[in-house]
mmCIF file of C-alpha atoms and ligand atoms in Angstrom:
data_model
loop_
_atom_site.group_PDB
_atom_site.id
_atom_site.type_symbol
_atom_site.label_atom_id
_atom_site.label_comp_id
_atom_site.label_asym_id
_atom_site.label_seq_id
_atom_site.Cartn_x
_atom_site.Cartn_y
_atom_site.Cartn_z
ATOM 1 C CA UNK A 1 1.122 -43.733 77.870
ATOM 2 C CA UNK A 2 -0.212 -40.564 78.666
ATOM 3 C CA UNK A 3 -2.247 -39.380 75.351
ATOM 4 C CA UNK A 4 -1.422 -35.710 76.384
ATOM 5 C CA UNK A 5 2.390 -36.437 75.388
ATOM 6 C CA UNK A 6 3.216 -34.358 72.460
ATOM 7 C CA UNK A 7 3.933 -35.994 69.219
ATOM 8 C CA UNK A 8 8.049 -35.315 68.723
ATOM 9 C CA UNK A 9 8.864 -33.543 65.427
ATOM 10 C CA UNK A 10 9.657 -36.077 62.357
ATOM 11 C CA UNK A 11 13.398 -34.500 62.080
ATOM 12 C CA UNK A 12 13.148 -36.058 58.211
ATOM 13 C CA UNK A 13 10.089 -34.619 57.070
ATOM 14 C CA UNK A 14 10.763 -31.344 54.997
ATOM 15 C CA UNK A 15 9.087 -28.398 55.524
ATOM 16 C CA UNK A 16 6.255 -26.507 54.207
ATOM 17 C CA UNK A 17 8.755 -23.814 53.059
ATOM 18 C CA UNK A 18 9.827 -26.518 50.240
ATOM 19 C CA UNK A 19 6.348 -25.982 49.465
ATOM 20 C CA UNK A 20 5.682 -24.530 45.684
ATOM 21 C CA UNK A 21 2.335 -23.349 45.109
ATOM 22 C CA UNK A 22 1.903 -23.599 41.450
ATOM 23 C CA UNK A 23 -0.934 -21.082 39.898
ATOM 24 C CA UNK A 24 -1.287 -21.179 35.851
ATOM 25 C CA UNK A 25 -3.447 -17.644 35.019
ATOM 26 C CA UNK A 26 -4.913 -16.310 31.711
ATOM 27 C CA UNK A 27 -6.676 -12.855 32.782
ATOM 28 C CA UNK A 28 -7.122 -12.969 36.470
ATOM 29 C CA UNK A 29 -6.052 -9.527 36.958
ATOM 30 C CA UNK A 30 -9.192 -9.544 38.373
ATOM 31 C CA UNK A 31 -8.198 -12.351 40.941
ATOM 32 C CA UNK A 32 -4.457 -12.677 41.238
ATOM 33 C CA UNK A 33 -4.041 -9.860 44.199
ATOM 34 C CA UNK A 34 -6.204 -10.890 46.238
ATOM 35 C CA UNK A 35 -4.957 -14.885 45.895
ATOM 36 C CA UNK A 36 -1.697 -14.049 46.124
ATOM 37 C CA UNK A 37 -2.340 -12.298 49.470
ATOM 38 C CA UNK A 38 -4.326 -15.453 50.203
ATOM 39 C CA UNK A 39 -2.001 -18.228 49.896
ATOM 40 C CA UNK A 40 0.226 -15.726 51.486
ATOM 41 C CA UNK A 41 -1.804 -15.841 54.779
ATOM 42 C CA UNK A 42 -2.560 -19.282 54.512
ATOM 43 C CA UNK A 43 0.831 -21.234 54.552
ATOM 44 C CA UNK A 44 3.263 -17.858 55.006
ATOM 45 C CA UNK A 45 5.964 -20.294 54.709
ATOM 46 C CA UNK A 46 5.523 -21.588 50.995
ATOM 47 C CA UNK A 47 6.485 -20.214 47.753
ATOM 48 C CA UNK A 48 4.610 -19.058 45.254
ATOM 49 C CA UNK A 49 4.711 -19.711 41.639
ATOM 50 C CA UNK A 50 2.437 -17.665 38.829
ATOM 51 C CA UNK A 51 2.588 -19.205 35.397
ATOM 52 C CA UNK A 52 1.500 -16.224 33.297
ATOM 53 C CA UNK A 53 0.804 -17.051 29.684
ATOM 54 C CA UNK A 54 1.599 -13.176 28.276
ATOM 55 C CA UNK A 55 -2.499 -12.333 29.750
ATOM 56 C CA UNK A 56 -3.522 -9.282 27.564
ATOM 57 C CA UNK A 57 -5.193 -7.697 30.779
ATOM 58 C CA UNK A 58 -1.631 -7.247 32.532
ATOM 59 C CA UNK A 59 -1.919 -10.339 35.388
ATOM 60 C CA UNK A 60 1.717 -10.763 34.445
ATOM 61 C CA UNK A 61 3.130 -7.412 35.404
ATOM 62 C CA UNK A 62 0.510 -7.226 39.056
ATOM 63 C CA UNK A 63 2.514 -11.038 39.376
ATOM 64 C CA UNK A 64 5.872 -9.047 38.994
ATOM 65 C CA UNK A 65 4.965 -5.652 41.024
ATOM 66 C CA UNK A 66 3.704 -8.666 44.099
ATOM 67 C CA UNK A 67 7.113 -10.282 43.485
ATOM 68 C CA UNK A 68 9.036 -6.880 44.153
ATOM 69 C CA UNK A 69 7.662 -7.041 47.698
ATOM 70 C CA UNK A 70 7.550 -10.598 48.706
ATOM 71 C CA UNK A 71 11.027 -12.758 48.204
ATOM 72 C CA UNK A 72 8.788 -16.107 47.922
ATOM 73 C CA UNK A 73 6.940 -15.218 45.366
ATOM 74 C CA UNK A 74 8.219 -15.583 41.368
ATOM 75 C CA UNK A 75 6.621 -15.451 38.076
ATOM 76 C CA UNK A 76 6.812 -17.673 34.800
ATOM 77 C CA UNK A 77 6.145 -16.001 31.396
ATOM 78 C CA UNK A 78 4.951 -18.263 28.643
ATOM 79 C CA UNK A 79 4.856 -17.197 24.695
ATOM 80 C CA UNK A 80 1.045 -17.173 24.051
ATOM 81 C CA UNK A 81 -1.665 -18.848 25.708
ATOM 82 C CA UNK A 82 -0.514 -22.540 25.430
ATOM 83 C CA UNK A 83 -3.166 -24.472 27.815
ATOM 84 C CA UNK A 84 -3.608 -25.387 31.763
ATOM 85 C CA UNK A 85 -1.393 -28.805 31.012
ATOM 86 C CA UNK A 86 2.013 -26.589 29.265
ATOM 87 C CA UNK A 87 1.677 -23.839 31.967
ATOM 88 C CA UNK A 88 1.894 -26.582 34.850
ATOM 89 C CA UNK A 89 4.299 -29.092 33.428
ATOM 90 C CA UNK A 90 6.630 -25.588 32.795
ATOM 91 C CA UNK A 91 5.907 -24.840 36.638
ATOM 92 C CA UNK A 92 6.923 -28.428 37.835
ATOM 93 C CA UNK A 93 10.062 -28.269 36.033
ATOM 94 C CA UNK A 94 11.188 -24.971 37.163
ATOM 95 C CA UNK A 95 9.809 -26.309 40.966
ATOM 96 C CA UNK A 96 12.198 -29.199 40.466
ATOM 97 C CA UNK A 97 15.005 -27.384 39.086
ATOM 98 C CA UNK A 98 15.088 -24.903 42.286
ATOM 99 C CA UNK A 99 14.958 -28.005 44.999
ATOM 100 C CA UNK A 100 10.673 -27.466 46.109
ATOM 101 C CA UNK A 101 9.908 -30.865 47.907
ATOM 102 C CA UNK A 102 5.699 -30.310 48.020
ATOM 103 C CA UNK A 103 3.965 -29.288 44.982
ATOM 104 C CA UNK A 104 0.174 -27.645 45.138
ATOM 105 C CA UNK A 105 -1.789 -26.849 42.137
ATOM 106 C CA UNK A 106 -4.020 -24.298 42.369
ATOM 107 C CA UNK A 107 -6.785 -21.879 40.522
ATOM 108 C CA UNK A 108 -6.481 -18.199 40.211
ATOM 109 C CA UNK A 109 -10.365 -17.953 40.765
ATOM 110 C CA UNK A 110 -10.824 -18.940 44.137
ATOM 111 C CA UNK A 111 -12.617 -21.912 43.432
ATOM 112 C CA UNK A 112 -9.986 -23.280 45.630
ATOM 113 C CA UNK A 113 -9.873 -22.127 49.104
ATOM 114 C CA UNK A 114 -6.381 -21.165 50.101
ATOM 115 C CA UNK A 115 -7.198 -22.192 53.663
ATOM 116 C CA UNK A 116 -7.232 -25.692 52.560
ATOM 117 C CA UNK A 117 -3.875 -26.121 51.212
ATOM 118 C CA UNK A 118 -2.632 -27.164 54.564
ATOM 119 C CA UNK A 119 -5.041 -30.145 54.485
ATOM 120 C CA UNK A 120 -3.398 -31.199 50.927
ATOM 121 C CA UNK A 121 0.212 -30.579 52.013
ATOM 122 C CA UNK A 122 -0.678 -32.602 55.384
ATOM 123 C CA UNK A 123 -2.162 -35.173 52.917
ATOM 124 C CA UNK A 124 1.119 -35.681 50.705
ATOM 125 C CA UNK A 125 3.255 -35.962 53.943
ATOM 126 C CA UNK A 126 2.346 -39.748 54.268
ATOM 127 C CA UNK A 127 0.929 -40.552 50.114
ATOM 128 C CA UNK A 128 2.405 -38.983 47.510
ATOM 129 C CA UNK A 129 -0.435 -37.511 46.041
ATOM 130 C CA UNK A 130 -3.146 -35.441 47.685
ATOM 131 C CA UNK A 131 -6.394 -34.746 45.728
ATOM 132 C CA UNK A 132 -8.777 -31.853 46.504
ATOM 133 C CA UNK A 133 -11.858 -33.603 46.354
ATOM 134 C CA UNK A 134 -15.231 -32.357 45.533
ATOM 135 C CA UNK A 135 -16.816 -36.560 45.480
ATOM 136 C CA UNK A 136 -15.614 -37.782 48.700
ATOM 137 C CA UNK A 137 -17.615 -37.696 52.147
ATOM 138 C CA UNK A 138 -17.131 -34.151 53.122
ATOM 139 C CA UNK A 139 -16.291 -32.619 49.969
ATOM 140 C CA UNK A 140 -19.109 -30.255 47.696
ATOM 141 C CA UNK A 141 -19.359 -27.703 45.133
ATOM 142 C CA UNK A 142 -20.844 -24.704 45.150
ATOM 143 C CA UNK A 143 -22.551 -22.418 42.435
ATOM 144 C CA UNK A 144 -22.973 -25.001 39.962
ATOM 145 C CA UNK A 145 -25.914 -25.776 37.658
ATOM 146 C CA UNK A 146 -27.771 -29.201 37.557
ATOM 147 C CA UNK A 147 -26.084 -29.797 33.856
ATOM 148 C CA UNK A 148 -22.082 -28.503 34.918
ATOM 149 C CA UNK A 149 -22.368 -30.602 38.340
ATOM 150 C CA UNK A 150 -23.705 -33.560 35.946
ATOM 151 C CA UNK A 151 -20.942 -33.167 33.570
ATOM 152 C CA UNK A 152 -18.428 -33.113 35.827
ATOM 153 C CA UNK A 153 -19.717 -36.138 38.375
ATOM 154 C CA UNK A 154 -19.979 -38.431 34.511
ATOM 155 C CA UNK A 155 -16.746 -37.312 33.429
ATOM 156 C CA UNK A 156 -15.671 -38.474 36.429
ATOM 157 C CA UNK A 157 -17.463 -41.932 36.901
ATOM 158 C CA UNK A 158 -16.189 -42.456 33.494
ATOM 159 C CA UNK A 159 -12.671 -42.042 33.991
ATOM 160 C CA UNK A 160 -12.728 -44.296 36.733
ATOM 161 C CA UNK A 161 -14.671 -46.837 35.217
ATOM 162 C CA UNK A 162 -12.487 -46.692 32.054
ATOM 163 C CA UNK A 163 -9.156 -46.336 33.640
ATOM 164 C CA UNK A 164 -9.619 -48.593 36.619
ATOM 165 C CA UNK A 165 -8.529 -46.279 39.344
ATOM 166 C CA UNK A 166 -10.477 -45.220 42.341
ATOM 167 C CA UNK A 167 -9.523 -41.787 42.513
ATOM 168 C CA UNK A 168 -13.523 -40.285 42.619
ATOM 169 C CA UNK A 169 -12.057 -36.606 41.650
ATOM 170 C CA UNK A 170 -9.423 -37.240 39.044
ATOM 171 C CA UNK A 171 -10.537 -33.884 37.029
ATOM 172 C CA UNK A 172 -9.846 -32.212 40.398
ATOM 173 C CA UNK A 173 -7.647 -28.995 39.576
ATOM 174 C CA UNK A 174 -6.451 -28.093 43.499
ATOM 175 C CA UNK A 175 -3.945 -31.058 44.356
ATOM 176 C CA UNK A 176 -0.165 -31.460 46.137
ATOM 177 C CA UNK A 177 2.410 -34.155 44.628
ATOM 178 C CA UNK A 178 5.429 -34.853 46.179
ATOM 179 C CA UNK A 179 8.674 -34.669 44.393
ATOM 180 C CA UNK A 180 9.315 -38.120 43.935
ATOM 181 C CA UNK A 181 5.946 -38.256 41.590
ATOM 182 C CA UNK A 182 6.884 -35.519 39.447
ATOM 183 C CA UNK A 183 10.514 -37.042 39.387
ATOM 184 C CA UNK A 184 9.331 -40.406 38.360
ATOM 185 C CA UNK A 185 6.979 -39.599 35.767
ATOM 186 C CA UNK A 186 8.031 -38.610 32.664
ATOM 187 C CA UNK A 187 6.649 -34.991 31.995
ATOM 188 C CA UNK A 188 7.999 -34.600 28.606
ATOM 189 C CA UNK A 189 5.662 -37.008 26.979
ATOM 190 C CA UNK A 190 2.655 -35.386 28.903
ATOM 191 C CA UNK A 191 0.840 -33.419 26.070
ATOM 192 C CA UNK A 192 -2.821 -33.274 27.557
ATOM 193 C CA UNK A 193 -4.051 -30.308 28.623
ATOM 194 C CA UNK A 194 -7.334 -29.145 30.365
ATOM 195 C CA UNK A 195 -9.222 -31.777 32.528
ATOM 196 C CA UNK A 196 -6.916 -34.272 30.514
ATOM 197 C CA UNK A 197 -4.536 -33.137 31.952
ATOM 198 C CA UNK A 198 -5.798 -33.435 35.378
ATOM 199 C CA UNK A 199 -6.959 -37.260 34.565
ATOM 200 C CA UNK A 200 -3.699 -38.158 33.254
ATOM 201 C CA UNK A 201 -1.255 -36.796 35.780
ATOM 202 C CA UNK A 202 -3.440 -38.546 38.203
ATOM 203 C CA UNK A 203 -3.577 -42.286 35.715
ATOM 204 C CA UNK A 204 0.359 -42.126 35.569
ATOM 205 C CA UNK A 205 1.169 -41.923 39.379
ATOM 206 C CA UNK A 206 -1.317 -44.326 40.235
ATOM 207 C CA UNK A 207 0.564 -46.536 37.407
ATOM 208 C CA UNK A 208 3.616 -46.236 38.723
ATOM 209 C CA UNK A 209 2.089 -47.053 41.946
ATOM 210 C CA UNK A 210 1.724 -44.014 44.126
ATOM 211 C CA UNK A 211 -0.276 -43.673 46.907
ATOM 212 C CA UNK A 212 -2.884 -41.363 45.553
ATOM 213 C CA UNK A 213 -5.314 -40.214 48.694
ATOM 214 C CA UNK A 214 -8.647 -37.959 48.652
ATOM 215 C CA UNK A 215 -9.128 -34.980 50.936
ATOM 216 C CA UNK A 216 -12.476 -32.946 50.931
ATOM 217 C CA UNK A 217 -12.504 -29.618 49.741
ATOM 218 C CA UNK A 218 -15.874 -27.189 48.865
ATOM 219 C CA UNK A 219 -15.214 -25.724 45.060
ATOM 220 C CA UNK A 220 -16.941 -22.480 44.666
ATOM 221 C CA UNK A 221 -17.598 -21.502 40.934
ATOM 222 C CA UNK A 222 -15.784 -18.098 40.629
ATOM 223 C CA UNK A 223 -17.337 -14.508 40.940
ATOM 224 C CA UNK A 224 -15.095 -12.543 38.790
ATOM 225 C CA UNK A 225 -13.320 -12.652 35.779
ATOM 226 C CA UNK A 226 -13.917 -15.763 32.903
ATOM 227 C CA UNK A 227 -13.788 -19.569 32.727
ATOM 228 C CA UNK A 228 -11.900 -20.681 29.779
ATOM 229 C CA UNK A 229 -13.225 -24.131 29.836
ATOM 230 C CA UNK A 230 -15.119 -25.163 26.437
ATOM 231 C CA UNK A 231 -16.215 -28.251 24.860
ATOM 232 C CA UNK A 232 -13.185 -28.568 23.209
ATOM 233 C CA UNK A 233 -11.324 -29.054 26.455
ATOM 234 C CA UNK A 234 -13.961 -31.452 27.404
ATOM 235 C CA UNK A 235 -13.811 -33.556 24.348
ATOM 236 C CA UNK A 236 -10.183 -33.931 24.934
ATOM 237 C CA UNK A 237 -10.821 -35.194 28.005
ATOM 238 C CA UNK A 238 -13.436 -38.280 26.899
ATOM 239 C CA UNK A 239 -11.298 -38.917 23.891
ATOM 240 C CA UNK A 240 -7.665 -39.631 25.464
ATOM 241 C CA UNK A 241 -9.488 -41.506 28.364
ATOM 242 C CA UNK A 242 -10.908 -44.026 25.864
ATOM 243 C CA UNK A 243 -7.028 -44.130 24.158
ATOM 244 C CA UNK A 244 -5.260 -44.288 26.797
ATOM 245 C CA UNK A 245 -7.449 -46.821 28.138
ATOM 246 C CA UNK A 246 -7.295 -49.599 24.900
ATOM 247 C CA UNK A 247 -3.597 -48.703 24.394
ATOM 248 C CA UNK A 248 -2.830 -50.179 27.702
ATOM 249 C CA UNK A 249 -5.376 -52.919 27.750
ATOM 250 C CA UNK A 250 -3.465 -53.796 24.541
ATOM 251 C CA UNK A 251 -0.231 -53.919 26.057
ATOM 252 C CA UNK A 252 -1.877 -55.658 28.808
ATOM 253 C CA UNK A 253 -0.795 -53.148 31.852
ATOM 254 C CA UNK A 254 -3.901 -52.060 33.419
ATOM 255 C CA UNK A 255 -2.799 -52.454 36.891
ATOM 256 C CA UNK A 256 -0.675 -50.101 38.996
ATOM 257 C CA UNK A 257 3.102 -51.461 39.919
ATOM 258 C CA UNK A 258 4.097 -51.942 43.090
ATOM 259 C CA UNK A 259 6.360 -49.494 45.054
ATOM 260 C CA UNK A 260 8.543 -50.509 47.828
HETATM 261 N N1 GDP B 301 -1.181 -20.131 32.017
HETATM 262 C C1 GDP B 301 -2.421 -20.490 31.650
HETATM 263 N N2 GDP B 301 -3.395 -20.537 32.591
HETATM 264 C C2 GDP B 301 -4.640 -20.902 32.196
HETATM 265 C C3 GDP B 301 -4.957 -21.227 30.859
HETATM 266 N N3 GDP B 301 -6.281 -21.564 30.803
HETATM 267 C C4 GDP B 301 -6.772 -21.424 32.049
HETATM 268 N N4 GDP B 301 -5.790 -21.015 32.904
HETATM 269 C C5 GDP B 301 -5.887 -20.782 34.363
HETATM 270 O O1 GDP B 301 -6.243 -22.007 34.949
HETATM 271 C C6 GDP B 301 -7.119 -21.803 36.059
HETATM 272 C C7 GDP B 301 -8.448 -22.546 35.825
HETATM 273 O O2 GDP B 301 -9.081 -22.015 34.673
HETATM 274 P P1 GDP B 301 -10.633 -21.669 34.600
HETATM 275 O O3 GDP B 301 -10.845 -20.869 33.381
HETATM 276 O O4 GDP B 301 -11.087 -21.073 35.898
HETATM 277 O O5 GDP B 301 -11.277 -23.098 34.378
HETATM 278 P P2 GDP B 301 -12.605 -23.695 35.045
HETATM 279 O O6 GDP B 301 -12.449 -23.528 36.524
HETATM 280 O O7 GDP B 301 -12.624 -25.114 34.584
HETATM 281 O O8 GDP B 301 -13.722 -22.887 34.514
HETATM 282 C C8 GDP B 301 -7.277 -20.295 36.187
HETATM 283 O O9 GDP B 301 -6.344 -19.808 37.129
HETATM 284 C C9 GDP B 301 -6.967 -19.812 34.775
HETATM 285 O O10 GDP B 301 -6.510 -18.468 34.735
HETATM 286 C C10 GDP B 301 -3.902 -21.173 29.874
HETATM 287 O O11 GDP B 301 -4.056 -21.437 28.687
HETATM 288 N N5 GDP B 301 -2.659 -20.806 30.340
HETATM 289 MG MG1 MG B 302 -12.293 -21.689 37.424
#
């Protein structure tokens, strides 16, 4: 067989316009333009989603002026800032409810290169869930002090260690599920936010047995506006690791179930 052949179209494989990119902000007004415009040229065929939580600097009404001009793009008002975990769980659900197939999470900042959300949605066409990765072969960060990379690195080791997945970048924040996860798991009794939210999204599908596979990205720490991480959100994180951890050892499932 001649390897020059071209690869026929899979007929059954839906499109990247049943792609929803799905972008929580609290003050990016600094960031959302320019993002918006990015995605845009990156995969002109997806949707956009902006899951504005009332920001006081006005990223909600540049979301709605952007929408004016550009069909694929739509905005999401929440009542108050309510967390990363709310914002995206509200964004899934109104992704489901309007038929999206391919699900991306991404920052405002552009910590996450827009140019790499083809490799994720490419990624989810054969697993279910693609992972940004900063700790695979390939992957980095950039603009990170010693301590934040260290943090982030342990968090990680101990997640994994704890929970028994292999998934090396489970606090990863720039990912693609496919409908099917979302579908299956059950997003009402989610109620982490922050990096636990990440962690736990990714613990569930790999419970119910979804393929869960790593790309590389480089995450670049961003150069305007603020990070709302804290210690709080941290200690959320290393808390419902260890819980969710002995409540399943208790009920003895530990291991992921297996999906035809
Ligand atoms: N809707 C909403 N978005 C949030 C909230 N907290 C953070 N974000 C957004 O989530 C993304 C990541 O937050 P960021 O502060 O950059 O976290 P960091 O990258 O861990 O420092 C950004 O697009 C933020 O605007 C929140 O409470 N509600
Ligand atoms: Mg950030």
């Amino acid at each position: 067989m001649g390897k020059d052949r071209p690869v026929p179209p899979d007929l059954d494989a839906p499109g990247w316009d049943r792609a929803l990119v799905v972008i929580p902000t609290y003050n990016e007004s600094d960031n959302i333009e320019a993002i918006l415009k990015a995605v845009g040229a990156s995969v002109p065929e997806a949707s956009v989603l902006v899951v504005d939580d009332g920001s006081p600097d006005g990223t909600g009404k540049l979301v709605e002026t952007a929408a004016e001009a550009d069909q694929r793009i739509h905005l999401l008002t929440g009542s108050g800032k309510q967390g990363l975990g709310r914002a995206y769980l509200n964004g899934f659900r109104w992704g489901l409810d309007h038929g999206y197939e391919y699900f991306v999470e991404m920052d405002a900042d552009f910590s996450h290169d827009p140019g790499s959300i083809p490799d994720l949605l490419s990624a989810a066409g054969t697993a279910d869930v693609a992972v940004g990765s900063r700790y695979v072969a390939g992957g980095s960060v950039e603009g990170w002090s010693k301590s934040r990379h260290a943090l982030s690195r342990g968090g990680n080791a101990y997640a994994r260690l704890v929970l028994g997945f292999g998934v090396r970048d489970s606090t990863a924040g720039f990912r693609c599920y496919r409908r099917a996860v979302l579908e299956a798991i059950e997003l009402g009794d989610v109620r982490s936010s922050g990096y636990a939210f990440q962690i736990d999204m990714t613990y569930r599908a790999w419970k119910l047995g979804f393929q869960v596979t790593e790309v590389p990205i480089t995450f670049r720490e961003r150069e305007l506006g603020t990070s709302k991480m804290s210690r709080a959100i941290v200690s959320e994180a290393l808390v419902a690791v260890a819980r969710w951890a002995v409540r399943d050892r208790l009920r003895g499932r530990r291991t992921p179930s297996t999906r035809a």
